[in-house]
Structure formats: structure tokens, C-alpha cells
Amino acid sequence: MSAPNQTKIPSYDAIVIGAGISGMYFLYRLRQMGMTALGFEAGSDVGGTWYWNRYPGARFDSESYSYGYSFSEEVLEEWEWSEHFSAQPETLRYLNYVADKFDLRRDIRFDTRVSSAHYDPTRAIWDIETEAGDRASARFLLMAVGVLSEPYIPEFPGADTFRGEKWHTSTWPHHPVDLSERRVGVIGTGATAVQMITEVAKNVGDLTVFQRTPNYCKPLRNGPIDSATQAEIKASYAEIFDKCRRSFGGFIHDFEHCSALDVSEEERLEFYERLWNERGFGFWLGSYIDILSDLDANETVSKFVREKIRERIDDPEVAKLLTPTNHPFGTKRVPLESGYYEAYNRKNVHLVDLHRTPIECFTEIGITTSAAEYEFDVIIYATGFDAVTGALNRIDIRGEQGLALKDKWADGPSTMLGIQTVGFPNMFITAGPHNASSFCNVPRCLEQNVEWITDCIAYMRDNQYSRIEATPEAEAEWTDHVLESADATLFPKTDSWFMGANIPGKKRVFLNYVGGAQNFRARCDEVAAKNYEGFSLR
Ligand code: N01
């Protein structure tokens, strides 16, 4: 951080980094509490994930009406989702409408990246500096930087020599892109690629997909919301949100309390078939209780999906490549699709198996694998994100003893409730590592995070506390609990962003909380009810 100059540094009760779903809600809540707050946002407007991810096909895989904010009766009454699973432009319009309604932009500095945040123990204040050199300070530092906001671009030799255009899915150009006569290469087949490939394939000159690992995708079954359903939704918001609050993942779906192995094969197949034909995530998060914890139970559903995939692809060789066999169903995030497999039945869509023929380098004209050279006009990285910790680590965050957050977490994160970490007083994180939000119908958990944190700040103000920090004992206990909960499932067996395993050199450790969003909420409520047990307040 540069030396102090003579200009007065603006000071606030809180600084909020990020103007996505939780950053916006923080600003709303703090203002309601009569506190001063300033938000910083790298993008040019509000929306976070929905501001950045503009690739064709980007849409919810949560039911739209379970995704929006629940805190305002007026917003619930005024806003109407047009589809069961809203597409990105509509979601961004929604977030803009909320920002307008509550006049949030006046407290946000856009096009501004925060480069450092240092805690000064003598003043008990956080000092932040932006990439442009602007500075500000605050009692509370509220990190609302998102789970999947730090794009990951693998280092392929020669990438800079490619003469065509290339971009990551999360930085899709803001202007319309016409690919109808262009040769396009896509690297990656995760949930983003599945949505994007399906749309791009409909109007592209020629499309080549470079796949390392196939996924188990499930049909989304989207559709418009008719006016009768719209009225029904509006009349039942209380029940919808209550259902989400009590469920494992903050969705309207929840697990059956029955093992996949305790029923006959006939009953099981009938059940899978029913869930398969329903909308959304029920097939993943509304299935038998042990499909994500018992390999034999899991194999019943993995086999079911493999058969469903094969049925849809004309070429048996391509079908084989698109059928996952190296990991259990649901241990990577399940992509929801609307015609993904049929895209590969088009003559101008090709699939390259990177296991058999890895990428060797980029060239001026395209990509060379161990078997062939491919020519492209455009290359799209659908290669995911340095998830959960990436956006935090990008900022030079230093705590009480000058310790850098990324050094503290070099061997994996440790937190209390994923919300605070020892050594970083008065810093709160939404959707941080080991927080239920990073494995949740995100806004449902983010609202809970923001409400818990702002209630805690109100409690501190009412009781004249100026400093809060998790205790080492509480942090160790929570971290053990998080890792034990993960070890009781099949998730650690699979390489994915859940495990940090998608980033070369990143510690392979579970980054989310899979003990259930409803249990996370209960634990947070208990901590608050016991005057913030597990935190030291002074
Ligand atoms: O990223 P990913 P994503 N060479 O990490 C491949 C959320 N989301 O952006 O599997 C070649 O899942 C990699 O291969 P492999 C959702 O939570 C939400 O698709 O590592 N390939 C994989 O195929 C999701 O989980 C919505 O072998 C390389 C792909 O790139 C999260 O975003 C929609 C490679 C990355 O897949 C991330 O999804 C979409 C390399 N060097 C996404 N490195 C909603 O609907 C990586 N890959 C709300």
C-alpha cells in the first residue's frame, strides 16, 4: 500500500466489495440500519455473475421464483419471471430493477477493482486501495466477491500466437457476436459449456468441442410461466421460501429419506424416470438419500443416466465419448441441458477427446493436438473458475499481524461458518469457503449470510463492541466438521472445483459445506442466540 498522502481518506462503517446479489443486499441492509457503506465493483454495473456471464444459453438452473430476493414483499409482487428457468438477460434486468428500486447505485463505485485490504490493529480499521490508487477505510470489510468469479484460463503453449479472437465464457463480449459463418473451437464441457454449446451449435459455421471429462447432464425442461401459474407462484411465495429454507440445498427439491438400495429395481426405475421428466434439479437433489454417499446406491443412478445419454446420440463412437464412466453421478455439478446431446448429431459439430489426443499447443491459425491441427476463427475457453477462494486471493488481504489471507489458506481454508477467519477481525465473507452458500441455490443462502452478518454488526453496535474475530477453537471445530461432512460423501473421490482440483497447484481439499444448508442455518442461528458463541468480541 502506498504512503499516506495529504488528502483525507473517506471513511465508512462498512466497505462492501462486489455488487452482485449479496453486495447489493448488504448495501440495502446497512442503509436500513442507518450505517454508512461504500461498495466497489469491478464491472460497469450491478449483477456480479449475471453481469459477466453473457454467453449464449446462460440461464438459471434454479426455478426462477425460488431464486430472486425474498426480503421485499413489493419486489415479489412487482416482478414477474417469464420462464421457469430465467435466461441471463432477464436475470440481469431483474437485478437492475432491484438496484433502481432501492437506489443502490449511488453507494457503488463501478469499474473499480480493489487491489488491497489491510487491517490496521491500532485503529481497528480496514484500509483498502483500488487498482487506480484510490483509498478508503471502514470498521467492517464485507467480502461479497462471489464463488465463481475468478476465470481460469489454462496455460497452453503458444496461446498468444493465435491470430483469431479468443475469450473466456465469463468475459463473453457485450456486443452481439455472429458465429454463423465462423469456425469455433470450445475447450471444456462443464455446466457452462453445456449451456453454451447447445445454443452456439444452432447457428455456427463449424464447431469443434475439446473434451477432457464428459458430464452427466439432465434435461432442464424449461418453459414459459403462464398467467395462472404466475398467480399461483405469487400467492405461494411464503411456502416456496419456507420449503427452500428447510431443504438440503436451498432448492424446492429435497432428498427422499430412503435408500436407493431399499426398494425394488422396478420401483427405483419408476422413481428415476419420474424425476428425470420433472423440471430442474430434483433428479440430483431430490433423489434417494444415499446416492451421493454410497457407491452402490450411486451406481443405480449413474447407470440410468448413462443409458439416457446414449439413446440421444446418433454416432455410437461419439455417444461413448460423451458418456461418463470415470466418476459417480452428481459428484461434479450436474449440468442441466436443453438439447445438448442432439447438438453432436449435427454435421458441423465435432468432438475431440483430449484423453486420447491432448492439446499440444495453440498456433497462429488454431489448436494442435497430438493427432491433428484444427483451424479456427474463434476459440472459447469454457474452462471454469478458480472457485471459492480465487476472487478473495486476487486481492492482497492482510490481517492483524500482516498475514496474507492467501498464505493462511495455502494448505486449504479454515473458517468459522465460512463467514470469518481467525486473524482477520471485522472481515466477513459471503459464500466463502466452507459456507453453505457455495453449495446452495445461491441467493437463498446469500440472503441468510447477509442477514446474519448485518444482524451481528447491529448487535455489536447495540452493545458497544468494535471488534469481532472468530476464536481458533471454534474455527478448528467448524473446519473439522466441514471436512468430516465431506468425507461422509462421494464428493472427495472426484476431481472438480468443489475440491479445488481444477486448478493446477491448488491444494486439493473440499471447499464447500455439504452438511446441508438447513443445518448450516440452524448452526448460525444457534451461534447468534448464544451471543455469538465461537467469536471473541471486544
Ligand atoms: O466450469 P467447470 P464451468 N484442458 O470447472 C475443462 C456454475 N454454473 O464454467 O472436467 C482441457 O465445471 C474441464 O475438464 P475436466 C456451476 O456451479 C452455473 O462449466 O476438469 N479442458 C471442464 O470440462 C458450475 O459447476 C450455471 O476434465 C480443461 C471445463 O473445462 C460452475 O459454474 C451455469 C482444462 C470446466 O468446467 C463452473 O462451471 C453454468 C484444460 N487444461 C455454470 N481445464 C447456472 O445455471 C479445464 N478444462 C446458474
Coordinates of C-alpha atoms and ligand atoms in Angstrom, one line a residue:
M1 CA 0.0 0.0 0.0
S2 CA 1.4 3.4 -0.9
A3 CA 2.4 6.0 1.7
P4 CA -0.3 8.2 3.2
N5 CA -0.8 11.5 1.4
Q6 CA -2.4 14.7 2.5
T7 CA -5.9 14.1 1.0
K8 CA -8.4 13.0 3.5
I9 CA -9.3 9.3 3.1
P10 CA -13.0 8.7 3.1
S11 CA -14.2 6.6 6.0
Y12 CA -17.3 4.4 6.3
D13 CA -18.9 2.0 8.7
A14 CA -18.5 -0.7 6.1
I15 CA -16.9 -1.3 2.7
V16 CA -18.6 -3.9 0.5
I17 CA -16.5 -5.5 -2.2
G18 CA -18.7 -6.8 -5.1
A19 CA -22.1 -5.6 -6.3
G20 CA -23.7 -8.9 -7.1
I21 CA -26.6 -10.5 -5.2
S22 CA -25.0 -10.3 -1.8
G23 CA -23.2 -7.0 -2.3
M24 CA -26.4 -5.3 -3.3
Y25 CA -28.3 -6.7 -0.3
F26 CA -25.5 -5.7 2.1
L27 CA -25.9 -2.1 0.9
Y28 CA -29.7 -2.2 1.3
R29 CA -29.5 -3.7 4.8
L30 CA -26.7 -1.3 6.0
R31 CA -28.6 1.7 4.8
Q32 CA -31.8 0.4 6.6
M33 CA -29.6 0.2 9.8
G34 CA -28.5 3.8 9.4
M35 CA -24.9 2.9 8.7
T36 CA -22.6 4.3 6.0
A37 CA -21.3 1.9 3.4
L38 CA -19.5 2.1 0.1
G39 CA -19.5 -0.6 -2.5
F40 CA -16.7 -1.3 -5.0
E41 CA -17.4 -3.2 -8.2
A42 CA -15.0 -4.3 -11.0
G43 CA -17.9 -4.4 -13.6
S44 CA -19.6 -1.3 -15.0
D45 CA -22.9 -2.1 -13.4
V46 CA -24.6 -4.3 -10.8
G47 CA -25.2 -8.0 -11.2
G48 CA -22.0 -9.9 -10.4
T49 CA -22.1 -13.3 -12.1
W50 CA -25.1 -12.2 -14.1
Y51 CA -23.3 -9.1 -15.3
W52 CA -20.3 -11.0 -16.5
N53 CA -21.6 -14.3 -17.8
R54 CA -23.3 -13.3 -21.1
Y55 CA -22.6 -16.4 -23.1
P56 CA -25.5 -17.7 -25.3
G57 CA -27.6 -20.1 -23.3
A58 CA -26.7 -18.8 -19.8
R59 CA -29.6 -19.3 -17.6
F60 CA -30.8 -20.4 -14.1
D61 CA -30.9 -24.0 -13.1
S62 CA -32.8 -23.0 -10.0
E63 CA -36.6 -22.4 -10.5
S64 CA -36.7 -18.6 -11.2
Y65 CA -39.3 -18.0 -8.4
S66 CA -37.0 -19.7 -5.9
Y67 CA -34.0 -17.6 -7.0
G68 CA -35.0 -13.9 -6.5
Y69 CA -34.7 -12.0 -3.3
S70 CA -37.2 -12.8 -0.7
F71 CA -36.8 -9.9 1.6
S72 CA -39.2 -7.4 -0.1
E73 CA -42.9 -8.1 -0.5
E74 CA -43.0 -5.3 -3.0
V75 CA -40.3 -6.9 -5.2
L76 CA -42.1 -10.2 -5.0
E77 CA -45.4 -8.6 -6.0
E78 CA -44.0 -6.4 -8.8
W79 CA -41.6 -8.7 -10.6
E80 CA -42.8 -11.5 -12.9
W81 CA -40.4 -14.1 -14.2
S82 CA -41.3 -15.1 -17.7
E83 CA -39.8 -18.6 -17.7
H84 CA -39.4 -21.4 -15.1
F85 CA -35.6 -21.0 -15.5
S86 CA -34.8 -17.4 -16.5
A87 CA -32.2 -16.6 -19.1
Q88 CA -29.3 -14.3 -18.2
P89 CA -30.7 -11.1 -19.9
E90 CA -33.8 -11.3 -17.8
T91 CA -31.9 -12.0 -14.6
L92 CA -29.7 -9.0 -15.2
R93 CA -32.8 -6.9 -15.9
Y94 CA -34.2 -8.1 -12.5
L95 CA -31.0 -7.1 -10.6
N96 CA -31.1 -3.8 -12.3
Y97 CA -34.7 -3.3 -11.4
V98 CA -33.8 -4.1 -7.7
A99 CA -30.8 -1.7 -7.9
D100 CA -33.1 1.1 -9.3
K101 CA -35.9 0.4 -6.8
F102 CA -33.7 0.8 -3.8
D103 CA -31.4 3.4 -5.4
L104 CA -28.4 1.3 -4.7
R105 CA -26.0 2.6 -7.3
R106 CA -25.4 5.9 -5.5
D107 CA -23.3 3.9 -3.0
I108 CA -21.3 1.9 -5.5
R109 CA -18.1 2.8 -7.3
F110 CA -18.2 0.9 -10.6
D111 CA -15.3 -0.1 -12.9
T112 CA -13.2 -0.2 -9.8
R113 CA -11.1 -3.2 -8.7
V114 CA -9.9 -3.3 -5.1
S115 CA -6.3 -4.4 -5.1
S116 CA -5.6 -4.5 -1.3
A117 CA -7.3 -4.5 2.0
H118 CA -5.1 -4.2 5.1
Y119 CA -6.3 -4.3 8.7
D120 CA -4.7 -1.7 11.0
P121 CA -4.9 -3.1 14.5
T122 CA -4.1 0.2 16.2
R123 CA -7.2 1.9 14.7
A124 CA -9.2 -1.3 14.4
I125 CA -9.9 -0.2 10.8
W126 CA -9.6 -1.8 7.4
D127 CA -7.8 0.3 4.8
I128 CA -8.5 -0.5 1.1
E129 CA -6.8 0.7 -2.0
T130 CA -8.1 0.3 -5.6
E131 CA -6.1 -0.5 -8.7
A132 CA -6.4 3.1 -9.7
G133 CA -4.8 4.2 -6.4
D134 CA -8.0 5.4 -4.6
R135 CA -8.3 4.7 -0.9
A136 CA -11.0 4.3 1.7
S137 CA -11.3 2.9 5.2
A138 CA -14.0 1.3 7.2
R139 CA -14.7 -0.6 10.5
F140 CA -16.1 -3.6 8.6
L141 CA -14.9 -5.2 5.5
L142 CA -17.6 -7.2 3.7
M143 CA -16.3 -9.5 1.0
A144 CA -19.1 -10.2 -1.5
V145 CA -16.8 -11.3 -4.3
G146 CA -18.6 -14.4 -5.4
V147 CA -17.9 -18.1 -5.7
L148 CA -17.3 -18.4 -9.4
S149 CA -15.9 -15.0 -10.4
E150 CA -12.2 -15.6 -11.0
P151 CA -12.0 -17.1 -14.5
Y152 CA -9.5 -19.9 -15.1
I153 CA -7.6 -20.0 -18.4
P154 CA -5.2 -22.9 -18.7
E155 CA -1.7 -22.1 -20.0
F156 CA -1.5 -23.7 -23.4
P157 CA 1.8 -23.2 -25.2
G158 CA 1.6 -20.6 -28.0
A159 CA -1.8 -19.2 -26.8
D160 CA -0.7 -15.6 -27.6
T161 CA 0.2 -16.5 -31.1
F162 CA -3.3 -17.3 -32.2
R163 CA -4.4 -14.7 -34.6
G164 CA -8.2 -15.1 -34.3
E165 CA -10.4 -14.0 -31.4
K166 CA -10.5 -15.8 -28.1
W167 CA -12.3 -15.2 -24.8
H168 CA -13.5 -17.0 -21.6
T169 CA -17.2 -17.7 -21.3
S170 CA -17.4 -15.2 -18.4
T171 CA -16.0 -12.4 -20.5
W172 CA -18.2 -13.0 -23.5
P173 CA -18.3 -9.7 -25.5
H174 CA -21.1 -7.3 -24.6
H175 CA -21.8 -6.7 -28.2
P176 CA -23.7 -9.2 -30.4
V177 CA -21.4 -11.9 -31.8
D178 CA -22.3 -13.5 -35.1
L179 CA -20.7 -17.0 -35.3
S180 CA -22.9 -18.2 -38.2
E181 CA -20.1 -18.4 -40.7
R182 CA -17.2 -18.9 -38.3
R183 CA -15.1 -21.8 -37.3
V184 CA -15.3 -22.0 -33.5
G185 CA -13.3 -24.1 -31.0
V186 CA -14.6 -24.6 -27.4
I187 CA -12.4 -26.0 -24.7
G188 CA -14.3 -27.6 -21.8
T189 CA -17.6 -29.4 -21.2
G190 CA -18.7 -28.3 -17.8
A191 CA -22.1 -26.8 -16.9
T192 CA -21.2 -23.5 -18.7
A193 CA -20.1 -25.3 -21.9
V194 CA -23.2 -27.5 -21.9
Q195 CA -25.5 -24.4 -22.0
M196 CA -23.3 -22.5 -24.4
I197 CA -22.6 -25.3 -26.9
T198 CA -26.3 -26.1 -27.2
E199 CA -27.0 -22.5 -28.3
V200 CA -23.9 -21.9 -30.4
A201 CA -24.4 -25.2 -32.3
K202 CA -27.7 -23.8 -33.7
N203 CA -26.1 -21.1 -35.6
V204 CA -22.4 -21.6 -36.3
G205 CA -20.2 -22.3 -39.3
D206 CA -18.4 -25.2 -37.7
L207 CA -17.9 -26.1 -34.1
T208 CA -15.3 -28.3 -32.5
V209 CA -15.5 -29.2 -28.8
F210 CA -12.4 -30.3 -26.9
Q211 CA -13.5 -32.5 -24.1
R212 CA -11.5 -33.9 -21.2
T213 CA -14.2 -35.3 -19.0
P214 CA -17.8 -35.9 -20.1
N215 CA -20.6 -35.0 -17.6
Y216 CA -23.8 -36.5 -16.5
C217 CA -26.3 -33.9 -17.8
K218 CA -30.0 -33.9 -17.1
P219 CA -32.8 -32.2 -19.1
L220 CA -33.8 -28.8 -17.7
R221 CA -37.3 -28.9 -19.1
N222 CA -37.8 -25.2 -19.1
G223 CA -40.9 -23.5 -20.3
P224 CA -42.8 -20.2 -20.1
I225 CA -44.8 -19.3 -17.0
D226 CA -48.4 -18.8 -17.9
S227 CA -50.6 -16.3 -16.1
A228 CA -52.4 -18.9 -14.0
T229 CA -49.1 -20.3 -12.8
Q230 CA -47.8 -16.7 -12.2
A231 CA -50.7 -16.0 -9.9
E232 CA -50.2 -19.3 -8.1
I233 CA -46.5 -18.5 -7.6
K234 CA -47.2 -15.1 -6.2
A235 CA -49.8 -16.5 -3.8
S236 CA -47.4 -19.1 -2.5
Y237 CA -44.0 -17.3 -2.1
A238 CA -44.1 -17.8 1.6
E239 CA -44.4 -21.6 1.2
I240 CA -41.8 -21.6 -1.6
F241 CA -39.2 -19.8 0.5
D242 CA -40.1 -21.9 3.6
K243 CA -39.5 -25.1 1.6
C244 CA -36.1 -23.8 0.4
R245 CA -35.2 -22.8 4.0
R246 CA -35.8 -26.3 5.2
S247 CA -34.2 -28.2 2.3
F248 CA -30.6 -29.5 2.0
G249 CA -29.6 -27.2 -0.8
G250 CA -31.9 -24.2 -0.6
F251 CA -34.0 -25.6 -3.5
I252 CA -37.6 -26.5 -3.8
H253 CA -36.3 -30.1 -4.2
D254 CA -35.1 -32.2 -1.2
F255 CA -33.9 -35.8 -0.7
E256 CA -36.2 -38.7 -0.1
H257 CA -35.4 -40.3 3.3
C258 CA -35.0 -43.7 1.8
S259 CA -32.0 -45.7 0.4
A260 CA -31.8 -46.4 -3.3
L261 CA -31.0 -50.0 -2.3
D262 CA -34.1 -50.5 -0.1
V263 CA -36.5 -50.6 -3.0
S264 CA -37.1 -53.0 -5.8
E265 CA -35.4 -52.2 -9.2
E266 CA -38.8 -51.7 -10.7
E267 CA -39.7 -49.1 -8.1
R268 CA -36.4 -47.4 -8.4
L269 CA -36.5 -47.1 -12.1
E270 CA -40.0 -45.7 -12.0
F271 CA -38.9 -43.1 -9.4
Y272 CA -35.8 -42.2 -11.5
E273 CA -38.0 -41.9 -14.6
R274 CA -40.4 -39.6 -12.8
L275 CA -37.6 -37.3 -11.5
W276 CA -36.0 -37.4 -14.9
N277 CA -39.1 -36.0 -16.5
E278 CA -39.6 -33.3 -13.9
R279 CA -38.1 -29.8 -14.2
G280 CA -34.8 -28.8 -12.6
F281 CA -32.5 -30.4 -10.0
G282 CA -34.9 -32.9 -8.4
F283 CA -33.1 -35.7 -10.1
W284 CA -29.9 -34.7 -8.3
L285 CA -31.1 -33.2 -5.0
G286 CA -34.5 -34.8 -4.6
S287 CA -33.5 -38.4 -5.1
Y288 CA -32.7 -41.2 -2.7
I289 CA -30.8 -40.1 0.4
D290 CA -27.7 -42.2 -0.3
I291 CA -27.0 -41.6 -4.0
L292 CA -24.2 -39.1 -3.0
S293 CA -22.8 -41.1 -0.2
D294 CA -22.9 -44.8 -1.2
L295 CA -21.2 -46.1 -4.4
D296 CA -23.6 -48.9 -4.9
A297 CA -26.6 -46.6 -4.5
N298 CA -24.9 -44.2 -6.8
E299 CA -24.3 -46.7 -9.5
T300 CA -28.0 -47.3 -9.9
V301 CA -28.5 -43.7 -10.9
S302 CA -25.2 -43.4 -12.8
K303 CA -26.2 -46.3 -14.9
F304 CA -29.7 -44.8 -15.5
V305 CA -28.2 -41.6 -16.8
R306 CA -25.6 -43.3 -19.0
E307 CA -28.4 -45.1 -20.8
K308 CA -30.4 -41.9 -21.2
I309 CA -27.3 -40.2 -22.8
R310 CA -26.5 -43.0 -25.2
E311 CA -30.1 -43.0 -26.5
R312 CA -29.8 -39.5 -27.8
I313 CA -26.6 -39.6 -29.9
D314 CA -26.6 -41.0 -33.4
D315 CA -22.9 -41.9 -33.7
P316 CA -22.0 -44.7 -31.2
E317 CA -18.4 -43.6 -31.1
V318 CA -19.5 -40.0 -30.1
A319 CA -22.0 -41.5 -27.7
K320 CA -19.2 -43.4 -26.0
L321 CA -17.1 -40.3 -25.6
L322 CA -20.0 -38.3 -24.1
T323 CA -20.9 -41.0 -21.6
P324 CA -19.1 -40.5 -18.2
T325 CA -17.5 -43.6 -16.7
N326 CA -14.7 -42.2 -14.5
H327 CA -16.7 -40.6 -11.7
P328 CA -20.0 -41.2 -9.9
F329 CA -23.1 -39.2 -10.9
G330 CA -23.6 -35.9 -9.0
T331 CA -20.1 -35.6 -7.6
K332 CA -19.5 -32.9 -10.1
R333 CA -22.1 -30.2 -10.5
V334 CA -24.8 -31.7 -12.7
P335 CA -25.3 -29.6 -15.9
L336 CA -29.0 -29.1 -16.8
E337 CA -29.4 -29.0 -20.6
S338 CA -31.9 -28.3 -23.3
G339 CA -30.7 -30.3 -26.4
Y340 CA -27.0 -30.6 -25.6
Y341 CA -26.6 -34.2 -26.8
E342 CA -28.5 -33.6 -30.0
A343 CA -26.0 -30.8 -30.8
Y344 CA -23.5 -33.6 -31.6
N345 CA -25.8 -35.1 -34.2
R346 CA -25.3 -32.0 -36.4
K347 CA -22.8 -32.5 -39.3
N348 CA -20.9 -29.3 -38.4
V349 CA -20.3 -30.2 -34.7
H350 CA -17.3 -32.3 -33.8
L351 CA -16.0 -33.7 -30.6
V352 CA -12.3 -34.2 -29.8
D353 CA -11.3 -36.5 -26.9
L354 CA -8.4 -34.8 -25.1
H355 CA -7.6 -38.0 -23.2
R356 CA -6.7 -39.7 -26.4
T357 CA -5.3 -36.7 -28.2
P358 CA -4.3 -33.9 -25.8
I359 CA -3.8 -30.3 -26.9
E360 CA -0.1 -29.7 -27.6
C361 CA -0.3 -26.0 -28.4
F362 CA -2.1 -23.1 -29.9
T363 CA -0.8 -21.9 -33.3
E364 CA -1.4 -18.8 -35.3
I365 CA -4.4 -20.5 -37.0
G366 CA -5.8 -22.7 -34.3
I367 CA -5.1 -25.6 -32.0
T368 CA -2.8 -28.6 -32.5
T369 CA -3.5 -31.8 -30.7
S370 CA -1.2 -34.9 -30.7
A371 CA -3.2 -36.1 -33.7
A372 CA -4.3 -33.1 -35.8
E373 CA -4.3 -29.4 -36.4
Y374 CA -7.6 -27.5 -36.2
E375 CA -8.2 -24.1 -37.8
F376 CA -10.4 -21.6 -36.0
D377 CA -11.7 -18.0 -36.3
V378 CA -12.7 -18.0 -32.6
I379 CA -11.6 -20.0 -29.6
I380 CA -13.8 -20.1 -26.5
Y381 CA -12.4 -21.1 -23.1
A382 CA -15.2 -22.8 -21.1
T383 CA -12.6 -23.9 -18.6
G384 CA -14.2 -22.8 -15.4
F385 CA -13.1 -20.8 -12.4
D386 CA -10.6 -20.6 -9.6
A387 CA -13.6 -21.2 -7.4
V388 CA -14.5 -20.0 -3.9
T389 CA -11.0 -18.7 -2.9
G390 CA -9.8 -17.4 -6.3
A391 CA -11.6 -14.0 -6.1
L392 CA -10.5 -13.5 -2.5
N393 CA -6.9 -14.4 -3.2
R394 CA -6.8 -12.0 -6.1
I395 CA -6.9 -9.1 -3.5
D396 CA -3.9 -8.6 -1.2
I397 CA -5.9 -9.1 2.0
R398 CA -3.8 -8.8 5.2
G399 CA -5.0 -9.3 8.7
E400 CA -3.9 -8.3 12.2
Q401 CA -0.3 -9.5 12.1
G402 CA 0.2 -8.6 8.4
L403 CA -0.5 -12.2 7.5
A404 CA -1.8 -12.5 3.9
L405 CA -5.1 -14.4 3.6
K406 CA -3.8 -16.5 0.7
D407 CA -0.8 -17.6 2.8
K408 CA -3.0 -18.5 5.7
W409 CA -5.1 -20.7 3.3
A410 CA -2.2 -22.1 1.3
D411 CA -2.9 -25.6 2.7
G412 CA -6.7 -25.1 2.4
P413 CA -9.1 -22.7 4.0
S414 CA -10.1 -22.7 7.7
T415 CA -13.0 -20.6 8.8
M416 CA -15.7 -20.2 11.3
L417 CA -19.0 -20.9 9.4
G418 CA -17.3 -19.9 6.2
I419 CA -18.0 -16.3 7.4
Q420 CA -14.9 -15.3 9.3
T421 CA -11.4 -16.4 9.7
V422 CA -9.0 -16.0 12.6
G423 CA -6.5 -13.2 12.3
F424 CA -8.9 -11.0 10.1
P425 CA -11.1 -9.2 12.6
N426 CA -14.2 -7.5 11.4
M427 CA -13.9 -9.1 7.9
F428 CA -16.9 -11.1 6.9
I429 CA -17.3 -13.2 3.8
T430 CA -20.4 -14.3 2.0
A431 CA -20.2 -17.6 0.1
G432 CA -16.8 -18.0 1.5
P433 CA -15.1 -21.4 1.7
H434 CA -16.9 -23.9 4.0
N435 CA -20.0 -21.8 3.9
A436 CA -23.3 -23.5 2.8
S437 CA -23.7 -20.8 0.1
S438 CA -21.1 -22.3 -2.1
F439 CA -23.2 -25.4 -2.4
C440 CA -26.7 -24.0 -2.5
N441 CA -29.4 -22.3 -4.5
V442 CA -27.1 -19.4 -4.1
P443 CA -29.4 -16.4 -3.3
R444 CA -31.2 -18.4 -0.7
C445 CA -28.0 -18.9 1.3
L446 CA -26.6 -15.4 0.4
E447 CA -29.7 -13.8 1.9
Q448 CA -29.1 -15.8 5.1
N449 CA -25.4 -14.9 5.1
V450 CA -26.1 -11.1 4.7
E451 CA -28.8 -11.1 7.3
W452 CA -26.7 -13.0 9.8
I453 CA -23.7 -10.7 9.3
T454 CA -25.7 -7.5 9.4
D455 CA -27.6 -8.7 12.5
C456 CA -24.2 -9.4 14.1
I457 CA -23.0 -5.8 13.2
A458 CA -26.2 -4.4 14.7
Y459 CA -25.6 -6.5 17.9
M460 CA -22.1 -5.1 18.1
R461 CA -23.3 -1.5 17.7
D462 CA -26.0 -2.0 20.3
N463 CA -23.6 -3.5 22.8
Q464 CA -20.7 -1.1 22.0
Y465 CA -18.4 -3.7 20.6
S466 CA -16.0 -2.5 17.9
R467 CA -14.1 -5.7 17.1
I468 CA -15.2 -9.3 16.4
E469 CA -13.0 -12.2 15.5
A470 CA -13.6 -16.0 15.3
T471 CA -11.8 -18.0 18.1
P472 CA -9.2 -20.5 17.0
E473 CA -11.1 -23.3 18.8
A474 CA -14.4 -22.5 17.0
E475 CA -12.6 -22.3 13.7
A476 CA -10.8 -25.6 14.1
E477 CA -14.1 -27.3 15.2
W478 CA -16.0 -25.9 12.2
T479 CA -13.3 -26.8 9.7
D480 CA -13.1 -30.4 11.1
H481 CA -16.9 -30.7 10.9
V482 CA -16.9 -29.4 7.3
L483 CA -14.2 -31.9 6.2
E484 CA -15.9 -34.8 8.1
S485 CA -19.2 -34.0 6.4
A486 CA -17.5 -34.1 3.0
D487 CA -15.7 -37.3 3.8
A488 CA -19.1 -39.0 4.5
T489 CA -20.0 -38.3 0.9
L490 CA -18.6 -39.3 -2.5
F491 CA -17.6 -35.8 -3.4
P492 CA -13.9 -36.1 -2.4
K493 CA -13.5 -39.0 -4.8
T494 CA -14.0 -36.8 -7.9
D495 CA -11.7 -34.0 -9.2
S496 CA -13.8 -30.9 -9.5
W497 CA -13.9 -27.3 -8.5
F498 CA -15.6 -28.4 -5.3
M499 CA -12.3 -29.9 -4.4
G500 CA -10.1 -27.1 -5.8
A501 CA -8.8 -29.9 -8.1
N502 CA -9.5 -28.0 -11.4
I503 CA -6.6 -25.5 -10.8
P504 CA -3.0 -26.8 -11.2
G505 CA -1.1 -26.3 -7.9
K506 CA -4.2 -25.6 -5.8
K507 CA -4.4 -27.6 -2.6
R508 CA -6.9 -30.5 -3.2
V509 CA -9.3 -30.0 -0.3
F510 CA -13.1 -29.7 0.0
L511 CA -14.1 -26.1 -0.4
N512 CA -17.9 -26.2 0.2
Y513 CA -20.1 -27.3 3.0
V514 CA -22.3 -30.4 2.3
G515 CA -23.7 -30.8 5.8
G516 CA -27.0 -29.2 4.5
A517 CA -28.0 -25.6 4.1
Q518 CA -30.8 -26.1 6.6
N519 CA -28.3 -27.4 9.2
F520 CA -25.9 -24.5 8.4
R521 CA -28.7 -22.0 9.0
A522 CA -29.6 -23.7 12.3
R523 CA -25.9 -23.6 13.5
C524 CA -25.7 -19.9 12.6
D525 CA -28.9 -19.1 14.4
E526 CA -27.6 -21.0 17.5
V527 CA -24.3 -19.1 17.5
A528 CA -26.2 -15.8 17.3
A529 CA -28.7 -16.8 20.0
K530 CA -25.7 -17.6 22.3
N531 CA -24.4 -14.0 21.8
Y532 CA -22.0 -15.1 19.0
E533 CA -20.5 -18.1 20.7
G534 CA -17.3 -19.0 18.9
F535 CA -16.4 -15.4 18.3
S536 CA -14.5 -13.0 20.6
L537 CA -16.0 -9.6 20.9
R538 CA -14.3 -6.5 22.4
Ligands
N01_1 O1 -16.6 -24.8 -15.2 P1 -16.1 -26.3 -14.8 P2 -18.0 -24.3 -15.7 N1 -7.7 -28.6 -20.8 O2 -15.0 -26.2 -13.9 C1 -12.3 -28.3 -18.7 C2 -21.8 -22.8 -12.3 N2 -22.7 -22.7 -13.4 O3 -17.8 -22.8 -16.0 O4 -13.7 -31.8 -16.1 C3 -8.9 -29.1 -21.2 O5 -17.3 -27.1 -14.3 C4 -12.8 -29.2 -17.6 O6 -12.4 -30.5 -17.8 P3 -12.3 -31.5 -16.5 C5 -21.9 -24.2 -11.7 O7 -21.8 -24.2 -10.3 C6 -24.0 -22.3 -13.1 O8 -18.5 -25.1 -16.8 O9 -11.5 -30.8 -15.5 N3 -10.0 -28.9 -20.6 C7 -14.3 -28.9 -17.7 O10 -14.9 -29.7 -18.7 C8 -20.7 -24.9 -12.3 O11 -20.3 -26.0 -11.6 C9 -24.9 -22.2 -14.1 O12 -11.6 -32.7 -17.1 C10 -10.0 -28.2 -19.4 C11 -14.4 -27.4 -18.0 O13 -13.1 -27.1 -18.6 C12 -19.7 -23.8 -12.3 O14 -20.4 -22.6 -12.7 C13 -24.5 -22.4 -15.4 C14 -8.8 -27.7 -18.9 C15 -14.6 -26.6 -16.8 O15 -15.8 -27.0 -16.2 C16 -18.5 -23.9 -13.2 O16 -18.9 -24.4 -14.5 C17 -23.2 -22.7 -15.7 C18 -7.6 -28.0 -19.7 N4 -6.4 -27.6 -19.3 C19 -22.3 -22.8 -14.6 N5 -9.0 -27.1 -17.8 C20 -26.3 -21.9 -13.8 O17 -27.2 -22.4 -14.4 C21 -10.3 -27.2 -17.5 N6 -10.9 -27.9 -18.5 C22 -26.6 -21.0 -12.7

